[in-house]
PDB file of C-alpha atoms in Angstrom:
ATOM      1  CA  MET M  11      82.722 149.204 116.680  1.00 36.00           C
ATOM      2  CA  ARG M  12      81.064 145.868 117.158  1.00 42.00           C
ATOM      3  CA  SER M  13      84.028 143.476 117.753  1.00 37.00           C
ATOM      4  CA  LEU M  14      85.480 141.244 114.797  1.00 37.00           C
ATOM      5  CA  ASN M  15      85.721 137.325 116.148  1.00 35.00           C
ATOM      6  CA  TRP M  16      87.962 135.998 113.480  1.00 32.00           C
ATOM      7  CA  PRO M  17      88.749 132.445 113.828  1.00 32.00           C
ATOM      8  CA  GLY M  18      92.607 131.442 114.257  1.00 32.00           C
ATOM      9  CA  THR M  19      95.560 131.254 112.003  1.00 32.00           C
ATOM     10  CA  SER M  20      94.446 128.445 109.740  1.00 31.00           C
ATOM     11  CA  LYS M  21      91.289 130.265 108.837  1.00 33.00           C
ATOM     12  CA  GLN M  22      92.854 133.936 108.502  1.00 33.00           C
ATOM     13  CA  LEU M  23      94.298 132.533 104.945  1.00 31.00           C
ATOM     14  CA  ALA M  24      90.626 132.291 104.052  1.00 33.00           C
ATOM     15  CA  LEU M  25      89.845 135.824 104.761  1.00 32.00           C
ATOM     16  CA  LEU M  26      92.612 136.660 102.185  1.00 30.00           C
ATOM     17  CA  ALA M  27      91.297 134.353  99.991  1.00 30.00           C
ATOM     18  CA  VAL M  28      88.090 136.368  99.846  1.00 31.00           C
ATOM     19  CA  VAL M  29      90.154 139.839 100.268  1.00 29.00           C
ATOM     20  CA  VAL M  30      88.531 142.303 101.934  1.00 29.00           C
ATOM     21  CA  LEU M  31      84.517 142.566 101.711  1.00 31.00           C
ATOM     22  CA  VAL M  32      84.388 139.138  99.674  1.00 32.00           C
ATOM     23  CA  LEU M  33      82.421 136.579 101.754  1.00 30.00           C
ATOM     24  CA  SER M  34      82.561 133.398 100.143  1.00 32.00           C
ATOM     25  CA  ALA M  35      80.829 130.354 100.780  1.00 30.00           C
ATOM     26  CA  GLY M  36      83.287 128.025  99.505  1.00 30.00           C
ATOM     27  CA  CYS M  37      85.781 129.696 101.891  1.00 29.00           C
ATOM     28  CA  LEU M  38      83.620 128.898 104.786  1.00 26.00           C
ATOM     29  CA  GLY M  39      82.591 125.485 103.346  1.00 26.00           C
ATOM     30  CA  LEU M  40      78.951 126.604 103.359  1.00 29.00           C
ATOM     31  CA  GLY M  41      77.287 124.087 100.977  1.00 28.00           C
ATOM     32  CA  GLY M  42      80.412 122.708  99.523  1.00 32.00           C
ATOM     33  CA  ASP M  43      83.378 120.641 100.745  1.00 35.00           C
ATOM     34  CA  ASP M  44      86.593 121.936 102.264  1.00 35.00           C
ATOM     35  CA  GLY M  45      88.884 120.560  99.438  1.00 34.00           C
ATOM     36  CA  ASN M  46      89.207 117.287 100.902  1.00 34.00           C
ATOM     37  CA  GLY M  47      86.490 115.763 100.365  1.00 35.00           C
ATOM     38  CA  THR M  48      84.342 116.616 103.713  1.00 35.00           C
ATOM     39  CA  ASP M  49      81.233 118.608 103.631  1.00 36.00           C
ATOM     40  CA  THR M  50      82.045 121.057 106.938  1.00 38.00           C
ATOM     41  CA  LEU M  51      80.855 124.270 108.254  1.00 42.00           C
ATOM     42  CA  ASN M  52      83.660 124.896 110.616  1.00 35.00           C
ATOM     43  CA  GLU M  53      86.912 124.320 108.578  1.00 34.00           C
ATOM     44  CA  SER M  54      88.360 126.497 105.901  1.00 34.00           C
ATOM     45  CA  ASP M  55      89.908 125.070 102.776  1.00 38.00           C
ATOM     46  CA  ASP M  56      93.681 123.956 103.304  1.00 37.00           C
ATOM     47  CA  GLY M  57      94.984 127.257 101.881  1.00 38.00           C
ATOM     48  CA  ASP M  58      95.899 126.309  98.434  1.00 37.00           C
ATOM     49  CA  ASP M  59      94.490 129.217  96.816  1.00 38.00           C
ATOM     50  CA  PRO M  60      93.599 132.371  98.829  1.00 34.00           C
ATOM     51  CA  GLY M  61      91.927 133.979  95.931  1.00 34.00           C
ATOM     52  CA  MET M  62      89.618 131.281  94.262  1.00 34.00           C
ATOM     53  CA  ASP M  63      87.246 128.912  95.852  1.00 36.00           C
ATOM     54  CA  ASP M  64      86.886 126.284  92.950  1.00 35.00           C
ATOM     55  CA  ALA M  65      83.547 126.734  92.431  1.00 31.00           C
ATOM     56  CA  ASN M  66      82.348 125.043  95.507  1.00 33.00           C
ATOM     57  CA  GLY M  67      79.374 126.376  97.612  1.00 34.00           C
ATOM     58  CA  SER M  68      78.478 129.603  96.045  1.00 35.00           C
ATOM     59  CA  ASP M  69      74.972 130.759  95.016  1.00 36.00           C
ATOM     60  CA  ASP M  70      72.806 133.503  93.500  1.00 36.00           C
ATOM     61  CA  GLY M  71      71.509 136.423  95.191  1.00 36.00           C
ATOM     62  CA  SER M  72      69.348 139.189  95.082  1.00 37.00           C
ATOM     63  CA  ALA M  73      68.604 141.560  98.207  1.00 39.00           C
ATOM     64  CA  ASP M  74      67.079 144.986  98.509  1.00 42.00           C
ATOM     65  CA  GLY M  75      69.336 146.521  96.225  1.00 42.00           C
ATOM     66  CA  SER M  76      71.762 145.416  93.201  1.00 44.00           C
ATOM     67  CA  ALA M  77      75.431 145.657  92.282  1.00 49.00           C
ATOM     68  CA  ASP M  78      75.119 147.427  88.916  1.00 49.00           C
ATOM     69  CA  ASP M  79      78.038 145.928  86.773  1.00 53.00           C
ATOM     70  CA  SER M  80      78.285 149.068  84.487  1.00 63.00           C
ATOM     71  CA  GLY M  81      78.481 151.581  87.486  1.00 73.00           C
ATOM     72  CA  PRO M  82      78.110 155.175  87.881  1.00 87.00           C
ATOM     73  CA  SER M  83      80.861 157.121  86.034  1.00 85.00           C
ATOM     74  CA  LEU M  84      83.473 159.428  87.834  1.00 90.00           C
ATOM     75  CA  ASP M  85      83.835 161.583  84.712  1.00 89.00           C
ATOM     76  CA  ASP M  86      80.912 164.036  85.668  1.00 90.00           C
ATOM     77  CA  LEU M  87      80.823 164.852  89.090  1.00 96.00           C
ATOM     78  CA  ASP M  88      79.643 168.038  90.542  1.00 96.00           C
ATOM     79  CA  PRO M  89      81.627 170.249  92.906  1.00 96.00           C
ATOM     80  CA  VAL M  90      80.953 169.384  96.577  1.00 97.00           C
ATOM     81  CA  SER M  91      78.372 171.875  97.937  1.00 95.00           C
ATOM     82  CA  ASP M  92      78.741 171.409 101.648  1.00 96.00           C
ATOM     83  CA  ASP M  93      82.019 172.465 103.781  1.00 97.00           C
ATOM     84  CA  VAL M  94      83.032 169.373 104.581  1.00 97.00           C
ATOM     85  CA  THR M  95      86.365 167.213 104.076  1.00 98.00           C
ATOM     86  CA  ALA M  96      86.986 163.737 103.268  1.00 98.00           C
ATOM     87  CA  GLU M  97      88.344 162.926 106.865  1.00 97.00           C
ATOM     88  CA  GLU M  98      85.095 164.024 108.197  1.00 98.00           C
ATOM     89  CA  ILE M  99      82.855 161.911 106.153  1.00 98.00           C
ATOM     90  CA  PHE M 100      84.908 158.848 106.720  1.00 97.00           C
ATOM     91  CA  SER M 101      84.732 159.741 110.098  1.00 97.00           C
ATOM     92  CA  GLU M 102      81.024 159.998 110.130  1.00 98.00           C
ATOM     93  CA  SER M 103      80.564 157.202 107.963  1.00 98.00           C
ATOM     94  CA  ILE M 104      82.462 154.828 110.129  1.00 97.00           C
ATOM     95  CA  SER M 105      80.470 155.902 113.228  1.00 97.00           C
ATOM     96  CA  GLN M 106      77.031 155.130 111.171  1.00 97.00           C
ATOM     97  CA  LEU M 107      78.278 151.719 110.007  1.00 96.00           C
ATOM     98  CA  GLU M 108      79.011 150.781 113.701  1.00 96.00           C
ATOM     99  CA  SER M 109      75.667 151.668 115.279  1.00 96.00           C
ATOM    100  CA  THR M 110      74.135 149.726 112.010  1.00 96.00           C
ATOM    101  CA  GLU M 111      71.914 146.637 113.329  1.00 96.00           C
ATOM    102  CA  GLU M 112      70.222 145.383 110.433  1.00 97.00           C
ATOM    103  CA  TYR M 113      70.769 145.753 106.529  1.00 98.00           C
ATOM    104  CA  SER M 114      71.248 143.813 103.448  1.00 98.00           C
ATOM    105  CA  TYR M 115      73.939 143.931 100.543  1.00 97.00           C
ATOM    106  CA  VAL M 116      74.684 142.579  97.189  1.00 97.00           C
ATOM    107  CA  GLN M 117      77.984 141.842  96.294  1.00 94.00           C
ATOM    108  CA  GLN M 118      79.545 141.115  92.906  1.00 95.00           C
ATOM    109  CA  SER M 119      83.390 139.840  92.976  1.00 93.00           C
ATOM    110  CA  ASP M 120      85.215 138.964  89.985  1.00 94.00           C
ATOM    111  CA  GLN M 121      88.771 137.175  91.033  1.00 93.00           C
ATOM    112  CA  ALA M 122      91.878 136.416  88.888  1.00 94.00           C
ATOM    113  CA  GLN M 123      94.623 134.470  90.323  1.00 92.00           C
ATOM    114  CA  THR M 124      97.684 133.387  88.805  1.00 94.00           C
ATOM    115  CA  ARG M 125     100.280 130.579  90.127  1.00 91.00           C
ATOM    116  CA  ASN M 126     103.183 128.800  87.801  1.00 91.00           C
ATOM    117  CA  ASN M 127     102.667 131.362  84.976  1.00 92.00           C
ATOM    118  CA  ARG M 128      98.923 130.061  84.642  1.00 93.00           C
ATOM    119  CA  THR M 129      95.825 132.485  85.364  1.00 94.00           C
ATOM    120  CA  SER M 130      92.429 131.192  86.415  1.00 93.00           C
ATOM    121  CA  GLU M 131      89.448 133.289  86.885  1.00 94.00           C
ATOM    122  CA  ALA M 132      86.121 133.166  88.728  1.00 93.00           C
ATOM    123  CA  SER M 133      83.061 135.405  89.483  1.00 94.00           C
ATOM    124  CA  SER M 134      80.392 135.464  92.245  1.00 93.00           C
ATOM    125  CA  ARG M 135      77.628 137.168  93.130  1.00 95.00           C
ATOM    126  CA  GLN M 136      75.800 137.003  96.637  1.00 94.00           C
ATOM    127  CA  SER M 137      72.698 138.633  98.567  1.00 97.00           C
ATOM    128  CA  VAL M 138      73.117 138.866 102.243  1.00 96.00           C
ATOM    129  CA  MET M 139      70.675 139.961 105.099  1.00 98.00           C
ATOM    130  CA  VAL M 140      72.319 140.705 108.065  1.00 97.00           C
ATOM    131  CA  ASP M 141      70.735 141.358 111.818  1.00 97.00           C
ATOM    132  CA  THR M 142      73.255 141.998 114.198  1.00 95.00           C
ATOM    133  CA  THR M 143      70.932 142.079 117.141  1.00 95.00           C
ATOM    134  CA  GLU M 144      69.819 138.249 117.190  1.00 94.00           C
ATOM    135  CA  PRO M 145      72.214 137.641 115.553  1.00 96.00           C
ATOM    136  CA  ALA M 146      71.183 135.996 112.300  1.00 97.00           C
ATOM    137  CA  VAL M 147      71.948 135.999 108.671  1.00 97.00           C
ATOM    138  CA  SER M 148      70.670 134.772 105.462  1.00 97.00           C
ATOM    139  CA  PHE M 149      72.339 134.476 101.827  1.00 95.00           C
ATOM    140  CA  GLU M 150      71.992 133.624  98.521  1.00 95.00           C
ATOM    141  CA  GLN M 151      75.110 133.007  96.219  1.00 92.00           C
ATOM    142  CA  ASN M 152      76.101 131.921  92.979  1.00 93.00           C
ATOM    143  CA  GLN M 153      79.699 131.441  91.346  1.00 91.00           C
ATOM    144  CA  THR M 154      81.031 130.603  88.236  1.00 91.00           C
ATOM    145  CA  SER M 155      84.668 129.660  87.378  1.00 88.00           C
ATOM    146  CA  GLN M 156      86.453 127.258  84.942  1.00 85.00           C
ATOM    147  CA  LEU M 157      84.775 124.201  86.558  1.00 85.00           C
ATOM    148  CA  GLY M 158      81.078 125.270  85.995  1.00 89.00           C
ATOM    149  CA  SER M 159      78.887 127.010  88.256  1.00 91.00           C
ATOM    150  CA  THR M 160      77.185 126.382  91.277  1.00 90.00           C
ATOM    151  CA  GLU M 161      74.258 127.983  93.580  1.00 92.00           C
ATOM    152  CA  ALA M 162      73.266 127.880  97.200  1.00 92.00           C
ATOM    153  CA  ASP M 163      71.500 129.692  99.838  1.00 94.00           C
ATOM    154  CA  GLY M 164      71.337 129.486 103.672  1.00 94.00           C
ATOM    155  CA  TYR M 165      70.894 130.742 107.007  1.00 96.00           C
ATOM    156  CA  LEU M 166      72.573 131.440 110.176  1.00 96.00           C
ATOM    157  CA  VAL M 167      70.242 131.289 112.944  1.00 97.00           C
ATOM    158  CA  ASP M 168      70.649 130.469 116.712  1.00 96.00           C
ATOM    159  CA  GLY M 169      74.053 128.829 116.364  1.00 95.00           C
ATOM    160  CA  VAL M 170      73.051 126.447 113.536  1.00 94.00           C
ATOM    161  CA  ALA M 171      74.045 127.030 110.034  1.00 94.00           C
ATOM    162  CA  TYR M 172      71.350 126.002 107.364  1.00 95.00           C
ATOM    163  CA  THR M 173      72.537 125.475 103.750  1.00 93.00           C
ATOM    164  CA  ARG M 174      70.696 124.218 100.348  1.00 94.00           C
ATOM    165  CA  SER M 175      72.591 123.404  97.528  1.00 92.00           C
ATOM    166  CA  GLU M 176      72.418 120.670  94.612  1.00 91.00           C
ATOM    167  CA  ARG M 177      75.738 119.364  95.991  1.00 87.00           C
ATOM    168  CA  ASN M 178      73.792 118.160  99.102  1.00 88.00           C
ATOM    169  CA  ALA M 179      71.171 116.446  97.295  1.00 90.00           C
ATOM    170  CA  GLN M 180      73.719 114.672  95.299  1.00 89.00           C
ATOM    171  CA  GLN M 181      75.857 113.831  98.362  1.00 86.00           C
ATOM    172  CA  TYR M 182      73.224 113.384 101.058  1.00 86.00           C
ATOM    173  CA  GLY M 183      70.022 113.008  99.374  1.00 90.00           C
ATOM    174  CA  SER M 184      68.680 116.214 100.833  1.00 91.00           C
ATOM    175  CA  GLU M 185      69.091 119.853  99.348  1.00 93.00           C
ATOM    176  CA  TRP M 186      68.782 121.441 102.878  1.00 95.00           C
ATOM    177  CA  ILE M 187      71.130 120.197 105.519  1.00 93.00           C
ATOM    178  CA  GLN M 188      71.682 121.978 108.868  1.00 94.00           C
ATOM    179  CA  GLN M 189      74.848 121.676 111.274  1.00 92.00           C
ATOM    180  CA  ASN M 190      75.580 122.833 114.646  1.00 92.00           C
ATOM    181  CA  ILE M 191      78.316 125.545 114.796  1.00 92.00           C
ATOM    182  CA  SER M 192      77.665 127.215 118.037  1.00 93.00           C
ATOM    183  CA  GLN M 193      81.195 127.237 118.745  1.00 92.00           C
ATOM    184  CA  GLU M 194      81.961 129.248 116.086  1.00 91.00           C
ATOM    185  CA  PHE M 195      78.798 130.961 115.262  1.00 93.00           C
ATOM    186  CA  ASP M 196      79.974 134.569 116.026  1.00 92.00           C
ATOM    187  CA  ALA M 197      83.054 134.065 113.614  1.00 89.00           C
ATOM    188  CA  PHE M 198      80.892 133.122 110.646  1.00 90.00           C
ATOM    189  CA  VAL M 199      78.261 135.923 111.467  1.00 92.00           C
ATOM    190  CA  ASP M 200      81.105 138.319 111.502  1.00 89.00           C
ATOM    191  CA  ARG M 201      82.446 137.274 108.249  1.00 88.00           C
ATOM    192  CA  TYR M 202      78.951 138.046 106.705  1.00 92.00           C
ATOM    193  CA  ASP M 203      78.759 141.253 108.568  1.00 94.00           C
ATOM    194  CA  ILE M 204      80.432 143.441 105.989  1.00 93.00           C
ATOM    195  CA  THR M 205      79.943 146.858 107.715  1.00 93.00           C
ATOM    196  CA  SER M 206      82.069 145.609 110.379  1.00 89.00           C
ATOM    197  CA  GLN M 207      84.814 144.683 107.857  1.00 88.00           C
ATOM    198  CA  LEU M 208      84.249 147.938 106.010  1.00 94.00           C
ATOM    199  CA  THR M 209      85.168 150.123 109.002  1.00 94.00           C
ATOM    200  CA  VAL M 210      88.459 148.538 109.349  1.00 92.00           C
ATOM    201  CA  PHE M 211      89.392 149.416 105.757  1.00 94.00           C
ATOM    202  CA  MET M 212      88.029 152.965 105.987  1.00 96.00           C
ATOM    203  CA  SER M 213      89.719 153.534 109.430  1.00 95.00           C
ATOM    204  CA  ASN M 214      93.038 152.655 107.677  1.00 95.00           C
ATOM    205  CA  SER M 215      93.111 154.863 104.561  1.00 96.00           C
ATOM    206  CA  SER M 216      93.832 157.925 102.900  1.00 97.00           C
ATOM    207  CA  ALA M 217      90.674 159.597 101.498  1.00 97.00           C
ATOM    208  CA  THR M 218      90.152 162.081  98.899  1.00 98.00           C
ATOM    209  CA  LEU M 219      86.670 163.819  98.303  1.00 98.00           C
ATOM    210  CA  GLU M 220      86.325 163.845  94.289  1.00 97.00           C
ATOM    211  CA  GLY M 221      82.826 165.434  94.096  1.00 97.00           C
ATOM    212  CA  GLU M 222      79.389 164.998  94.751  1.00 97.00           C
ATOM    213  CA  THR M 223      76.393 163.498  92.468  1.00 97.00           C
ATOM    214  CA  THR M 224      73.327 161.791  92.461  1.00 96.00           C
ATOM    215  CA  TYR M 225      72.922 158.041  92.970  1.00 96.00           C
ATOM    216  CA  GLU M 226      69.825 155.961  93.264  1.00 94.00           C
ATOM    217  CA  GLY M 227      67.822 159.476  93.566  1.00 95.00           C
ATOM    218  CA  GLN M 228      69.960 160.685  96.707  1.00 96.00           C
ATOM    219  CA  ARG M 229      72.987 163.063  96.733  1.00 97.00           C
ATOM    220  CA  VAL M 230      76.023 161.445  97.708  1.00 98.00           C
ATOM    221  CA  TYR M 231      79.432 162.347  98.014  1.00 98.00           C
ATOM    222  CA  VAL M 232      82.107 160.230  96.073  1.00 98.00           C
ATOM    223  CA  LEU M 233      85.536 159.498  97.509  1.00 98.00           C
ATOM    224  CA  THR M 234      88.506 157.564  96.659  1.00 97.00           C
ATOM    225  CA  ALA M 235      90.660 155.896  99.062  1.00 97.00           C
ATOM    226  CA  ASP M 236      94.375 154.337  99.294  1.00 97.00           C
ATOM    227  CA  VAL M 237      94.100 151.661 101.822  1.00 95.00           C
ATOM    228  CA  ASP M 238      97.029 151.116 104.109  1.00 95.00           C
ATOM    229  CA  GLU M 239      98.128 147.253 103.120  1.00 93.00           C
ATOM    230  CA  THR M 240     100.576 147.264 106.007  1.00 92.00           C
ATOM    231  CA  ALA M 241      97.698 147.933 108.592  1.00 91.00           C
ATOM    232  CA  LEU M 242      95.760 145.409 107.152  1.00 89.00           C
ATOM    233  CA  ASN M 243      98.057 142.794 107.235  1.00 89.00           C
ATOM    234  CA  GLU M 244      98.883 143.334 110.668  1.00 88.00           C
ATOM    235  CA  TYR M 245      94.961 143.325 111.726  1.00 85.00           C
ATOM    236  CA  TYR M 246      94.080 140.546 109.767  1.00 82.00           C
ATOM    237  CA  PHE M 247      97.305 138.151 109.506  1.00 82.00           C
ATOM    238  CA  GLY M 248      99.615 139.489 112.536  1.00 80.00           C
ATOM    239  CA  ASN M 249     102.353 140.789 110.177  1.00 62.00           C
ATOM    240  CA  GLY M 250     103.019 143.852 108.801  1.00 50.00           C
ATOM    241  CA  THR M 251     105.113 142.632 105.958  1.00 49.00           C
ATOM    242  CA  GLY M 252     106.606 139.547 104.821  1.00 52.00           C
ATOM    243  CA  GLY M 253     104.077 137.067 106.006  1.00 55.00           C
ATOM    244  CA  SER M 254     103.166 134.093 103.645  1.00 79.00           C
ATOM    245  CA  ALA M 255      99.765 135.974 102.977  1.00 85.00           C
ATOM    246  CA  GLU M 256      99.486 139.620 102.447  1.00 90.00           C
ATOM    247  CA  PHE M 257      97.640 142.331 100.781  1.00 92.00           C
ATOM    248  CA  THR M 258      99.783 144.363  98.272  1.00 93.00           C
ATOM    249  CA  ASP M 259      97.555 146.858  97.182  1.00 95.00           C
ATOM    250  CA  VAL M 260      94.036 147.882  97.753  1.00 95.00           C
ATOM    251  CA  GLN M 261      92.233 150.841  96.230  1.00 96.00           C
ATOM    252  CA  MET M 262      88.527 151.984  97.149  1.00 96.00           C
ATOM    253  CA  THR M 263      86.004 154.057  95.966  1.00 97.00           C
ATOM    254  CA  ALA M 264      82.790 155.021  98.121  1.00 97.00           C
ATOM    255  CA  TRP M 265      79.915 156.338  97.333  1.00 98.00           C
ATOM    256  CA  ILE M 266      78.520 157.924 100.771  1.00 98.00           C
ATOM    257  CA  SER M 267      74.828 159.582 101.379  1.00 98.00           C
ATOM    258  CA  ALA M 268      75.082 163.277 101.924  1.00 98.00           C
ATOM    259  CA  GLU M 269      72.008 162.969 104.218  1.00 97.00           C
ATOM    260  CA  SER M 270      72.903 159.691 106.365  1.00 97.00           C
ATOM    261  CA  ASN M 271      76.372 159.535 105.791  1.00 97.00           C
ATOM    262  CA  GLN M 272      75.909 155.902 104.995  1.00 97.00           C
ATOM    263  CA  PRO M 273      78.022 154.151 102.512  1.00 98.00           C
ATOM    264  CA  VAL M 274      75.385 153.125  99.516  1.00 98.00           C
ATOM    265  CA  ARG M 275      78.003 151.723  96.993  1.00 97.00           C
ATOM    266  CA  ILE M 276      81.454 150.557  97.464  1.00 97.00           C
ATOM    267  CA  GLU M 277      84.007 149.531  94.632  1.00 96.00           C
ATOM    268  CA  GLN M 278      87.371 148.132  95.724  1.00 95.00           C
ATOM    269  CA  THR M 279      90.226 146.481  93.946  1.00 95.00           C
ATOM    270  CA  ALA M 280      92.889 144.022  96.313  1.00 93.00           C
ATOM    271  CA  ASP M 281      95.675 142.794  94.996  1.00 94.00           C
ATOM    272  CA  SER M 282      97.366 139.922  97.401  1.00 92.00           C
ATOM    273  CA  THR M 283     100.055 137.560  97.222  1.00 92.00           C
ATOM    274  CA  SER M 284     100.063 134.302  99.233  1.00 89.00           C
ATOM    275  CA  GLU M 285     102.226 130.715  99.268  1.00 87.00           C
ATOM    276  CA  ALA M 286     100.876 127.433  99.476  1.00 81.00           C
ATOM    277  CA  GLN M 287     102.830 124.407  98.616  1.00 81.00           C
ATOM    278  CA  ASN M 288     106.086 126.111  98.043  1.00 86.00           C
ATOM    279  CA  THR M 289     104.190 128.243  95.006  1.00 90.00           C
ATOM    280  CA  VAL M 290     103.599 131.740  94.918  1.00 92.00           C
ATOM    281  CA  ILE M 291      99.983 132.858  94.238  1.00 92.00           C
ATOM    282  CA  GLU M 292      99.237 136.545  93.213  1.00 94.00           C
ATOM    283  CA  SER M 293      95.500 137.349  93.225  1.00 93.00           C
ATOM    284  CA  THR M 294      93.142 140.254  92.287  1.00 94.00           C
ATOM    285  CA  VAL M 295      89.938 140.678  93.508  1.00 93.00           C
ATOM    286  CA  GLU M 296      87.254 143.330  91.987  1.00 94.00           C
ATOM    287  CA  ASP M 297      84.323 143.763  94.415  1.00 94.00           C
ATOM    288  CA  THR M 298      81.111 145.721  94.141  1.00 96.00           C
ATOM    289  CA  ILE M 299      78.806 146.222  96.937  1.00 96.00           C
ATOM    290  CA  THR M 300      75.615 148.080  97.221  1.00 97.00           C
ATOM    291  CA  PHE M 301      73.604 148.601 100.755  1.00 98.00           C
ATOM    292  CA  ASP M 302      70.190 148.828 101.734  1.00 97.00           C
ATOM    293  CA  TYR M 303      69.550 149.713 105.106  1.00 97.00           C
ATOM    294  CA  SER M 304      66.091 148.871 105.693  1.00 97.00           C
ATOM    295  CA  PRO M 305      65.112 146.365 108.362  1.00 97.00           C
ATOM    296  CA  VAL M 306      65.310 143.019 107.445  1.00 98.00           C
ATOM    297  CA  ASP M 307      63.238 139.816 108.200  1.00 97.00           C
ATOM    298  CA  ILE M 308      65.219 136.725 108.463  1.00 97.00           C
ATOM    299  CA  THR M 309      62.852 133.732 108.875  1.00 96.00           C
ATOM    300  CA  LEU M 310      63.836 130.099 108.649  1.00 96.00           C
ATOM    301  CA  PRO M 311      61.605 128.482 105.691  1.00 95.00           C
ATOM    302  CA  PRO M 312      60.320 124.890 106.678  1.00 95.00           C
ATOM    303  CA  GLU M 313      62.262 122.948 104.700  1.00 94.00           C
ATOM    304  CA  ALA M 314      65.520 124.536 106.406  1.00 94.00           C
ATOM    305  CA  GLU M 315      64.185 124.353 109.828  1.00 93.00           C
ATOM    306  CA  ASN M 316      63.251 120.359 109.251  1.00 92.00           C
ATOM    307  CA  ALA M 317      66.478 119.802 107.426  1.00 94.00           C
ATOM    308  CA  PRO M 318      68.514 116.639 108.299  1.00 93.00           C
ATOM    309  CA  ASP M 319      71.671 117.078 110.475  1.00 92.00           C
ATOM    310  CA  ILE M 320      74.820 116.423 108.329  1.00 88.00           C
ATOM    311  CA  GLU M 321      76.627 114.614 111.564  1.00 85.00           C
ATOM    312  CA  GLU M 322      73.675 111.990 111.174  1.00 83.00           C
ATOM    313  CA  LEU M 323      74.056 111.846 107.420  1.00 81.00           C
ATOM    314  CA  GLN M 324      77.712 111.317 107.481  1.00 78.00           C
ATOM    315  CA  ASN M 325      77.465 108.673 110.141  1.00 76.00           C
ATOM    316  CA  GLU M 326      74.795 106.989 107.988  1.00 74.00           C
ATOM    317  CA  THR M 327      77.310 106.861 105.191  1.00 68.00           C
ATOM    318  CA  ALA M 328      80.332 106.275 107.128  1.00 61.00           C
TER     319      ALA M 328
END
């Protein structure tokens, strides 16, 4: 398995904020501020809300594949025609994911968060291309919440993050900006490398083979899985139970190609709790992710390549 190079404890809370497979630009600080009024790519927000990103720095997306909001039905599945078990399918699928080098995905995330008996909601959609051999990432995202809507896109290439957003234009006079993140570049790439994260969840789950069907023109196995929250909490946060942030319930449905054994669609619901400023926060995130394993072409546009450096811009305004 490709190693997961997660940042330290202060940023592990940000992972729970985007629960499981959600990779949010707001959480990373890409194209937005960190909750303290400072644009930064190498600081997470201060953890006041593990499930929501206050609509700062998301964006629109469309990669090769699309997250269909309606979703395929589980009511009309056919019996499995192959002599195969859920454990065998998941094991082979994990092997395929571990060897995946280039792919793209579209992720739709709907989040609800309750604190002090008040519930807030947000939704985000992102399209991402990942090349683990370079490594390099490109992304397009949008996010909507009670605070409004934001859009952004960007690239992670050669130790530098390039982001474009209207917020950049308002604050710095340039839609595109760049920042050297070489010290944490692998960690940022890992956050977008959703296949590595998916292997962790699949490896720590109990799966049931529900049947098979045709999805996007190919025969797929359909499996449901109950993910081991204790194992996830230990893996991501260093605590089995009782930590200040933890998963409480994670359920997954996977559509896996019968031919390639690669997941083509994942639906997941993750419940979590956390504590910030002596307030308990309960979050639910519903994700739909669709995959395309075709080769990707991640090339910087001239506007990004020639973008001003954020540190120079901050020095000018200091």
